[in-house]
Short mmCIF file of C-alpha atoms in Angstrom, two decimals:
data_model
loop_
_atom_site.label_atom_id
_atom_site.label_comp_id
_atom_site.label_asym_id
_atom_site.label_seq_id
_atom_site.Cartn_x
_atom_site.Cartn_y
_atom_site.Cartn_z
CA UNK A 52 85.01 203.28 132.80
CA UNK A 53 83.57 203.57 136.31
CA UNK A 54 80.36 201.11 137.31
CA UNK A 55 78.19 204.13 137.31
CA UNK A 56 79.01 204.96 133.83
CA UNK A 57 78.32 201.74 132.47
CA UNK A 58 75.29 201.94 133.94
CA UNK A 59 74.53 204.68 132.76
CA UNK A 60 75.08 204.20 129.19
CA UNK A 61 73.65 200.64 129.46
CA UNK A 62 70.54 202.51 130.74
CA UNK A 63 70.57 205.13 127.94
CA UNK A 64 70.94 202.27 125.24
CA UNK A 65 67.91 200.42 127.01
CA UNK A 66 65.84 204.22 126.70
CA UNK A 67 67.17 204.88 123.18
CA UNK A 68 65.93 201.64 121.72
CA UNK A 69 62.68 201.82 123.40
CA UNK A 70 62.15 204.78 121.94
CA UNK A 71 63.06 203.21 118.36
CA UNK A 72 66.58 203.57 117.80
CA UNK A 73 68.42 200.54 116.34
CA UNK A 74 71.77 200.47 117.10
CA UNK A 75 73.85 198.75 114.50
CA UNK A 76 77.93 197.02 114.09
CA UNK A 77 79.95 195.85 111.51
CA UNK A 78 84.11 196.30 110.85
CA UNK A 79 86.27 193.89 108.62
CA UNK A 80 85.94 190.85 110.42
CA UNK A 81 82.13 191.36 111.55
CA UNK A 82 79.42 191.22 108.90
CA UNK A 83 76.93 194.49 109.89
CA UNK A 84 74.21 193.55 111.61
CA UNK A 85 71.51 195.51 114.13
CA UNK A 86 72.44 195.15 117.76
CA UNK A 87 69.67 193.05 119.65
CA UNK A 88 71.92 193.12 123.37
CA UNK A 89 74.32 194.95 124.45
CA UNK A 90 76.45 194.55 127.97
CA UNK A 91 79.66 196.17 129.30
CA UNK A 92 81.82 194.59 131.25
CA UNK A 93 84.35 195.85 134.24
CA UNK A 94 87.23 195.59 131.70
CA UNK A 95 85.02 197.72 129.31
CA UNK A 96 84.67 194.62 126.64
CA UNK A 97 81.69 194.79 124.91
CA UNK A 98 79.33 191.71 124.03
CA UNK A 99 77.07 192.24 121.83
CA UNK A 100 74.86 189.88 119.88
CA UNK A 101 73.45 190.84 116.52
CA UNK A 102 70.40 190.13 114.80
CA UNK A 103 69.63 187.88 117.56
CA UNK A 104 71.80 185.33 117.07
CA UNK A 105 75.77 185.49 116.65
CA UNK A 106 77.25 187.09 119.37
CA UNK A 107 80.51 189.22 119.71
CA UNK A 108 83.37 190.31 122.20
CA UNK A 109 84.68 194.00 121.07
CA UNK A 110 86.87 196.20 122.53
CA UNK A 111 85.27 199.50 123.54
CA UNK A 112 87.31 201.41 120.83
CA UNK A 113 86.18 199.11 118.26
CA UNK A 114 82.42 200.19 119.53
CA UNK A 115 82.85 203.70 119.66
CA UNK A 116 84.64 203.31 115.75
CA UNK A 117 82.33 201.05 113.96
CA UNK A 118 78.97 201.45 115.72
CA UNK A 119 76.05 203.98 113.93
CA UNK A 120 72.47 204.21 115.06
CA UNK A 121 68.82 205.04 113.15
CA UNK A 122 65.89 206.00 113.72
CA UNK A 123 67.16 208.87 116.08
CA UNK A 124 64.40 211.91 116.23
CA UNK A 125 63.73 214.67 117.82
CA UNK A 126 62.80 212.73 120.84
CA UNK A 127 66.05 210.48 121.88
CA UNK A 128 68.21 213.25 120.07
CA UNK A 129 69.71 214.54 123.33
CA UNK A 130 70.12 210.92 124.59
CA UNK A 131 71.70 209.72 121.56
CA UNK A 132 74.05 212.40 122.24
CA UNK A 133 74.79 211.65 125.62
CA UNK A 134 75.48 208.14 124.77
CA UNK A 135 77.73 209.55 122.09
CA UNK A 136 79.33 211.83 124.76
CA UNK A 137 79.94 209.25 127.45
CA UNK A 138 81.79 207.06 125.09
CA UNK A 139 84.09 209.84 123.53
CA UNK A 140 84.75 210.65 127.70
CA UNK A 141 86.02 206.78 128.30
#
């Protein structure tokens, strides 16, 4: 993933949750839990800490497989989906 794509979908996380989106994560070995940061870094490995307090190291694939969001209206709809589409583009 280029450094203007991170940015990008760093930037479109930032505008989705303040528009009310919660972003959430679980999988086998991590209990779910709502995503309170997010970062990419320039090997695409994901930290993200949830619930404000444990923090995680994912692989991008196990982001784009085990991530959901809520709260998505009419509003961010077309940003969620960009965020959607510049992770399925990796």
């Amino acid at each position: 993933m280029t450094r203007d794509t991170r940015e990008e979908l760093l930037e479109l996380y930032t505008e989705l949750t303040d528009c009310g989106v919660v972003f959430h994560y679980g999988n086998e070995e991590i209990d779910n839990g709502e995503i309170t940061n997010f970062e990419i870094d320039d090997e695409d490995v994901i930290t993200i800490e949830l619930d404000g307090c444990e923090t995680y190291e994912i692989e991008l694939q196990d982001f784009i497989d085990n991530h959901s969001k809520d709260g998505v209206n009419y509003h961010s709809f077309e940003m969620g989906r960009r965020f959607d589409h510049i992770l399925a583009d990796k």
